[in-house]
Amino acid sequence: MSAVNSVDKAARILTRLSRGGAANVGTIADELQIPLSTTYKILASLEQHGLVERSPAHGYRLGYRLIEFGHRAQQSDLLAVVHPLIA
């Protein structure tokens, strides 16, 4: 698995969770047609970074770390728009 393929698969998993809600490893692997072992490894890595969380009752869901990323992205966009106006 190349680095680019891994990033692509991780992005697809995050997109799946954002659109379809929590799911177990098997469901994610089946829906995205990614091998189960690969899906598990990517989810484990995403979990280590706080990008997904695992719940025994509901499977994997998006992690709270993504809120931090979204907040920072929003701030960056806001600064890019406001800076020319206040400079």
mmCIF file of N, CA and C in Angstrom:
data_model
loop_
_atom_site.group_PDB
_atom_site.id
_atom_site.type_symbol
_atom_site.label_atom_id
_atom_site.label_comp_id
_atom_site.label_asym_id
_atom_site.label_seq_id
_atom_site.Cartn_x
_atom_site.Cartn_y
_atom_site.Cartn_z
ATOM 1 N N MET A 1 0.858 -1.175 0.000
ATOM 2 C CA MET A 1 0.000 0.000 0.000
ATOM 3 C C MET A 1 0.904 1.238 0.000
ATOM 4 N N SER A 2 0.770 2.065 -1.012
ATOM 5 C CA SER A 2 1.591 3.270 -1.087
ATOM 6 C C SER A 2 1.023 4.350 -0.182
ATOM 7 N N ALA A 3 1.838 5.346 0.085
ATOM 8 C CA ALA A 3 1.404 6.439 0.953
ATOM 9 C C ALA A 3 0.200 7.154 0.365
ATOM 10 N N VAL A 4 0.191 7.357 -0.938
ATOM 11 C CA VAL A 4 -0.922 8.054 -1.571
ATOM 12 C C VAL A 4 -2.188 7.216 -1.458
ATOM 13 N N ASN A 5 -2.095 5.909 -1.700
ATOM 14 C CA ASN A 5 -3.257 5.043 -1.563
ATOM 15 C C ASN A 5 -3.769 5.034 -0.133
ATOM 16 N N SER A 6 -2.865 5.050 0.822
ATOM 17 C CA SER A 6 -3.275 5.056 2.224
ATOM 18 C C SER A 6 -4.034 6.326 2.573
ATOM 19 N N VAL A 7 -3.538 7.445 2.100
ATOM 20 C CA VAL A 7 -4.212 8.721 2.360
ATOM 21 C C VAL A 7 -5.574 8.733 1.684
ATOM 22 N N ASP A 8 -5.638 8.242 0.461
ATOM 23 C CA ASP A 8 -6.906 8.167 -0.264
ATOM 24 C C ASP A 8 -7.908 7.307 0.503
ATOM 25 N N LYS A 9 -7.478 6.170 0.975
ATOM 26 C CA LYS A 9 -8.377 5.271 1.718
ATOM 27 C C LYS A 9 -8.806 5.905 3.035
ATOM 28 N N ALA A 10 -7.877 6.560 3.720
ATOM 29 C CA ALA A 10 -8.230 7.232 4.977
ATOM 30 C C ALA A 10 -9.262 8.327 4.727
ATOM 31 N N ALA A 11 -9.086 9.086 3.656
ATOM 32 C CA ALA A 11 -10.038 10.142 3.317
ATOM 33 C C ALA A 11 -11.400 9.549 2.983
ATOM 34 N N ARG A 12 -11.416 8.433 2.271
ATOM 35 C CA ARG A 12 -12.680 7.779 1.942
ATOM 36 C C ARG A 12 -13.380 7.289 3.205
ATOM 37 N N ILE A 13 -12.611 6.760 4.149
ATOM 38 C CA ILE A 13 -13.192 6.290 5.417
ATOM 39 C C ILE A 13 -13.783 7.467 6.193
ATOM 40 N N LEU A 14 -13.038 8.565 6.286
ATOM 41 C CA LEU A 14 -13.549 9.738 6.996
ATOM 42 C C LEU A 14 -14.808 10.289 6.323
ATOM 43 N N THR A 15 -14.804 10.306 5.012
ATOM 44 C CA THR A 15 -15.979 10.773 4.275
ATOM 45 C C THR A 15 -17.161 9.854 4.538
ATOM 46 N N ARG A 16 -16.926 8.562 4.538
ATOM 47 C CA ARG A 16 -18.007 7.596 4.822
ATOM 48 C C ARG A 16 -18.599 7.843 6.201
ATOM 49 N N LEU A 17 -17.754 8.047 7.191
ATOM 50 C CA LEU A 17 -18.233 8.277 8.554
ATOM 51 C C LEU A 17 -18.969 9.608 8.668
ATOM 52 N N SER A 18 -18.536 10.599 7.907
ATOM 53 C CA SER A 18 -19.192 11.901 7.979
ATOM 54 C C SER A 18 -20.577 11.861 7.340
ATOM 55 N N ARG A 19 -20.753 11.033 6.339
ATOM 56 C CA ARG A 19 -22.035 10.975 5.621
ATOM 57 C C ARG A 19 -22.961 9.894 6.159
ATOM 58 N N GLY A 20 -22.387 8.796 6.613
ATOM 59 C CA GLY A 20 -23.214 7.653 6.997
ATOM 60 C C GLY A 20 -23.292 7.381 8.480
ATOM 61 N N GLY A 21 -22.574 8.154 9.273
ATOM 62 C CA GLY A 21 -22.592 7.938 10.714
ATOM 63 C C GLY A 21 -21.700 6.779 11.134
ATOM 64 N N ALA A 22 -21.798 6.419 12.388
ATOM 65 C CA ALA A 22 -20.957 5.383 12.970
ATOM 66 C C ALA A 22 -21.180 4.045 12.278
ATOM 67 N N ALA A 23 -20.104 3.257 12.216
ATOM 68 C CA ALA A 23 -20.187 1.937 11.588
ATOM 69 C C ALA A 23 -19.047 1.075 12.097
ATOM 70 N N ASN A 24 -19.244 -0.238 12.020
ATOM 71 C CA ASN A 24 -18.169 -1.142 12.425
ATOM 72 C C ASN A 24 -17.203 -1.358 11.266
ATOM 73 N N VAL A 25 -16.081 -1.969 11.561
ATOM 74 C CA VAL A 25 -15.020 -2.148 10.574
ATOM 75 C C VAL A 25 -15.520 -2.912 9.352
ATOM 76 N N GLY A 26 -16.263 -3.962 9.567
ATOM 77 C CA GLY A 26 -16.750 -4.782 8.467
ATOM 78 C C GLY A 26 -17.655 -4.015 7.520
ATOM 79 N N THR A 27 -18.534 -3.204 8.075
ATOM 80 C CA THR A 27 -19.443 -2.408 7.256
ATOM 81 C C THR A 27 -18.667 -1.409 6.413
ATOM 82 N N ILE A 28 -17.717 -0.727 7.035
ATOM 83 C CA ILE A 28 -16.905 0.260 6.317
ATOM 84 C C ILE A 28 -16.126 -0.420 5.200
ATOM 85 N N ALA A 29 -15.480 -1.538 5.511
ATOM 86 C CA ALA A 29 -14.694 -2.266 4.518
ATOM 87 C C ALA A 29 -15.570 -2.707 3.347
ATOM 88 N N ASP A 30 -16.746 -3.247 3.656
ATOM 89 C CA ASP A 30 -17.651 -3.709 2.593
ATOM 90 C C ASP A 30 -18.132 -2.557 1.722
ATOM 91 N N GLU A 31 -18.578 -1.482 2.358
ATOM 92 C CA GLU A 31 -19.126 -0.355 1.606
ATOM 93 C C GLU A 31 -18.078 0.309 0.710
ATOM 94 N N LEU A 32 -16.851 0.386 1.191
ATOM 95 C CA LEU A 32 -15.798 1.074 0.440
ATOM 96 C C LEU A 32 -14.949 0.124 -0.392
ATOM 97 N N GLN A 33 -15.227 -1.167 -0.265
ATOM 98 C CA GLN A 33 -14.470 -2.196 -0.980
ATOM 99 C C GLN A 33 -12.970 -2.079 -0.715
ATOM 100 N N ILE A 34 -12.658 -1.956 0.564
ATOM 101 C CA ILE A 34 -11.276 -1.940 1.034
ATOM 102 C C ILE A 34 -11.090 -3.211 1.861
ATOM 103 N N PRO A 35 -9.975 -3.924 1.709
ATOM 104 C CA PRO A 35 -9.778 -5.137 2.508
ATOM 105 C C PRO A 35 -9.958 -4.859 4.010
ATOM 106 N N LEU A 36 -10.563 -5.827 4.696
ATOM 107 C CA LEU A 36 -10.863 -5.676 6.115
ATOM 108 C C LEU A 36 -9.619 -5.340 6.931
ATOM 109 N N SER A 37 -8.505 -6.040 6.673
ATOM 110 C CA SER A 37 -7.285 -5.791 7.450
ATOM 111 C C SER A 37 -6.757 -4.380 7.217
ATOM 112 N N THR A 38 -6.848 -3.905 5.986
ATOM 113 C CA THR A 38 -6.406 -2.537 5.661
ATOM 114 C C THR A 38 -7.305 -1.521 6.345
ATOM 115 N N THR A 39 -8.598 -1.754 6.295
ATOM 116 C CA THR A 39 -9.558 -0.854 6.941
ATOM 117 C C THR A 39 -9.279 -0.770 8.431
ATOM 118 N N TYR A 40 -9.043 -1.908 9.053
ATOM 119 C CA TYR A 40 -8.754 -1.937 10.483
ATOM 120 C C TYR A 40 -7.485 -1.143 10.804
ATOM 121 N N LYS A 41 -6.435 -1.334 10.020
ATOM 122 C CA LYS A 41 -5.160 -0.640 10.273
ATOM 123 C C LYS A 41 -5.318 0.880 10.113
ATOM 124 N N ILE A 42 -6.043 1.284 9.083
ATOM 125 C CA ILE A 42 -6.252 2.721 8.877
ATOM 126 C C ILE A 42 -7.084 3.306 10.007
ATOM 127 N N LEU A 43 -8.149 2.610 10.407
ATOM 128 C CA LEU A 43 -8.977 3.102 11.520
ATOM 129 C C LEU A 43 -8.164 3.181 12.812
ATOM 130 N N ALA A 44 -7.302 2.205 13.051
ATOM 131 C CA ALA A 44 -6.456 2.227 14.255
ATOM 132 C C ALA A 44 -5.536 3.439 14.239
ATOM 133 N N SER A 45 -4.969 3.755 13.087
ATOM 134 C CA SER A 45 -4.097 4.918 12.963
ATOM 135 C C SER A 45 -4.892 6.213 13.142
ATOM 136 N N LEU A 46 -6.052 6.300 12.506
ATOM 137 C CA LEU A 46 -6.900 7.489 12.660
ATOM 138 C C LEU A 46 -7.322 7.662 14.116
ATOM 139 N N GLU A 47 -7.575 6.547 14.790
ATOM 140 C CA GLU A 47 -7.961 6.614 16.206
ATOM 141 C C GLU A 47 -6.803 7.129 17.073
ATOM 142 N N GLN A 48 -5.592 6.703 16.770
ATOM 143 C CA GLN A 48 -4.423 7.173 17.522
ATOM 144 C C GLN A 48 -4.272 8.683 17.416
ATOM 145 N N HIS A 49 -4.700 9.245 16.321
ATOM 146 C CA HIS A 49 -4.578 10.685 16.084
ATOM 147 C C HIS A 49 -5.840 11.449 16.472
ATOM 148 N N GLY A 50 -6.825 10.763 17.031
ATOM 149 C CA GLY A 50 -8.046 11.420 17.478
ATOM 150 C C GLY A 50 -9.012 11.784 16.358
ATOM 151 N N LEU A 51 -8.773 11.253 15.159
ATOM 152 C CA LEU A 51 -9.630 11.594 14.025
ATOM 153 C C LEU A 51 -10.885 10.737 13.973
ATOM 154 N N VAL A 52 -10.830 9.557 14.588
ATOM 155 C CA VAL A 52 -12.017 8.728 14.779
ATOM 156 C C VAL A 52 -12.015 8.220 16.212
ATOM 157 N N GLU A 53 -13.179 7.825 16.675
ATOM 158 C CA GLU A 53 -13.328 7.225 18.002
ATOM 159 C C GLU A 53 -14.076 5.917 17.847
ATOM 160 N N ARG A 54 -13.761 4.975 18.725
ATOM 161 C CA ARG A 54 -14.410 3.668 18.669
ATOM 162 C C ARG A 54 -15.323 3.498 19.864
ATOM 163 N N SER A 55 -16.532 3.107 19.586
ATOM 164 C CA SER A 55 -17.512 2.822 20.619
ATOM 165 C C SER A 55 -17.908 1.353 20.495
ATOM 166 N N PRO A 56 -17.832 0.588 21.583
ATOM 167 C CA PRO A 56 -18.208 -0.825 21.491
ATOM 168 C C PRO A 56 -19.646 -1.020 20.987
ATOM 169 N N ALA A 57 -20.513 -0.112 21.315
ATOM 170 C CA ALA A 57 -21.920 -0.257 20.933
ATOM 171 C C ALA A 57 -22.208 0.190 19.504
ATOM 172 N N HIS A 58 -21.448 1.176 19.001
ATOM 173 C CA HIS A 58 -21.793 1.788 17.714
ATOM 174 C C HIS A 58 -20.708 1.688 16.649
ATOM 175 N N GLY A 59 -19.538 1.198 16.983
ATOM 176 C CA GLY A 59 -18.449 1.126 16.020
ATOM 177 C C GLY A 59 -17.654 2.415 15.990
ATOM 178 N N TYR A 60 -17.128 2.736 14.837
ATOM 179 C CA TYR A 60 -16.301 3.930 14.679
ATOM 180 C C TYR A 60 -17.143 5.123 14.259
ATOM 181 N N ARG A 61 -16.734 6.292 14.763
ATOM 182 C CA ARG A 61 -17.371 7.556 14.385
ATOM 183 C C ARG A 61 -16.284 8.611 14.306
ATOM 184 N N LEU A 62 -16.638 9.749 13.742
ATOM 185 C CA LEU A 62 -15.667 10.837 13.639
ATOM 186 C C LEU A 62 -15.204 11.266 15.027
ATOM 187 N N GLY A 63 -13.922 11.650 15.132
ATOM 188 C CA GLY A 63 -13.350 12.062 16.405
ATOM 189 C C GLY A 63 -13.401 13.564 16.600
ATOM 190 N N TYR A 64 -13.276 13.962 17.838
ATOM 191 C CA TYR A 64 -13.347 15.378 18.200
ATOM 192 C C TYR A 64 -12.168 16.191 17.683
ATOM 193 N N ARG A 65 -11.085 15.549 17.349
ATOM 194 C CA ARG A 65 -9.914 16.278 16.822
ATOM 195 C C ARG A 65 -10.266 16.984 15.512
ATOM 196 N N LEU A 66 -11.233 16.425 14.787
ATOM 197 C CA LEU A 66 -11.654 17.050 13.529
ATOM 198 C C LEU A 66 -12.290 18.413 13.775
ATOM 199 N N ILE A 67 -12.891 18.603 14.956
ATOM 200 C CA ILE A 67 -13.460 19.912 15.301
ATOM 201 C C ILE A 67 -12.340 20.942 15.374
ATOM 202 N N GLU A 68 -11.229 20.549 15.970
ATOM 203 C CA GLU A 68 -10.074 21.444 16.055
ATOM 204 C C GLU A 68 -9.586 21.821 14.664
ATOM 205 N N PHE A 69 -9.497 20.838 13.774
ATOM 206 C CA PHE A 69 -9.061 21.118 12.403
ATOM 207 C C PHE A 69 -10.034 22.060 11.708
ATOM 208 N N GLY A 70 -11.325 21.814 11.876
ATOM 209 C CA GLY A 70 -12.331 22.667 11.261
ATOM 210 C C GLY A 70 -12.265 24.087 11.779
ATOM 211 N N HIS A 71 -12.052 24.205 13.083
ATOM 212 C CA HIS A 71 -11.958 25.532 13.702
ATOM 213 C C HIS A 71 -10.755 26.290 13.152
ATOM 214 N N ARG A 72 -9.625 25.606 13.050
ATOM 215 C CA ARG A 72 -8.416 26.261 12.520
ATOM 216 C C ARG A 72 -8.585 26.635 11.051
ATOM 217 N N ALA A 73 -9.244 25.785 10.285
ATOM 218 C CA ALA A 73 -9.484 26.089 8.873
ATOM 219 C C ALA A 73 -10.389 27.307 8.753
ATOM 220 N N GLN A 74 -11.387 27.387 9.605
ATOM 221 C CA GLN A 74 -12.294 28.531 9.597
ATOM 222 C C GLN A 74 -11.537 29.810 9.932
ATOM 223 N N GLN A 75 -10.679 29.757 10.918
ATOM 224 C CA GLN A 75 -9.888 30.919 11.301
ATOM 225 C C GLN A 75 -8.980 31.354 10.156
ATOM 226 N N SER A 76 -8.359 30.411 9.486
ATOM 227 C CA SER A 76 -7.466 30.735 8.369
ATOM 228 C C SER A 76 -8.232 31.431 7.263
ATOM 229 N N ASP A 77 -9.399 30.915 6.920
ATOM 230 C CA ASP A 77 -10.223 31.527 5.872
ATOM 231 C C ASP A 77 -10.671 32.922 6.282
ATOM 232 N N LEU A 78 -11.068 33.065 7.529
ATOM 233 C CA LEU A 78 -11.533 34.359 8.011
ATOM 234 C C LEU A 78 -10.405 35.389 7.959
ATOM 235 N N LEU A 79 -9.219 34.996 8.384
ATOM 236 C CA LEU A 79 -8.085 35.914 8.360
ATOM 237 C C LEU A 79 -7.726 36.313 6.933
ATOM 238 N N ALA A 80 -7.810 35.380 5.998
ATOM 239 C CA ALA A 80 -7.494 35.690 4.608
ATOM 240 C C ALA A 80 -8.469 36.708 4.030
ATOM 241 N N VAL A 81 -9.711 36.641 4.454
ATOM 242 C CA VAL A 81 -10.734 37.573 3.958
ATOM 243 C C VAL A 81 -10.612 38.929 4.660
ATOM 244 N N VAL A 82 -10.391 38.915 5.963
ATOM 245 C CA VAL A 82 -10.394 40.152 6.757
ATOM 246 C C VAL A 82 -9.095 40.915 6.611
ATOM 247 N N HIS A 83 -7.966 40.268 6.480
ATOM 248 C CA HIS A 83 -6.669 40.939 6.469
ATOM 249 C C HIS A 83 -6.590 42.076 5.444
ATOM 250 N N PRO A 84 -6.979 41.876 4.198
ATOM 251 C CA PRO A 84 -6.898 42.985 3.235
ATOM 252 C C PRO A 84 -7.786 44.184 3.643
ATOM 253 N N LEU A 85 -8.847 43.918 4.358
ATOM 254 C CA LEU A 85 -9.762 44.976 4.749
ATOM 255 C C LEU A 85 -9.226 45.828 5.904
ATOM 256 N N ILE A 86 -8.395 45.203 6.758
ATOM 257 C CA ILE A 86 -7.884 45.934 7.923
ATOM 258 C C ILE A 86 -6.450 46.379 7.759
ATOM 259 N N ALA A 87 -5.792 45.953 6.708
ATOM 260 C CA ALA A 87 -4.363 46.286 6.505
ATOM 261 C C ALA A 87 -4.201 47.685 5.960
#
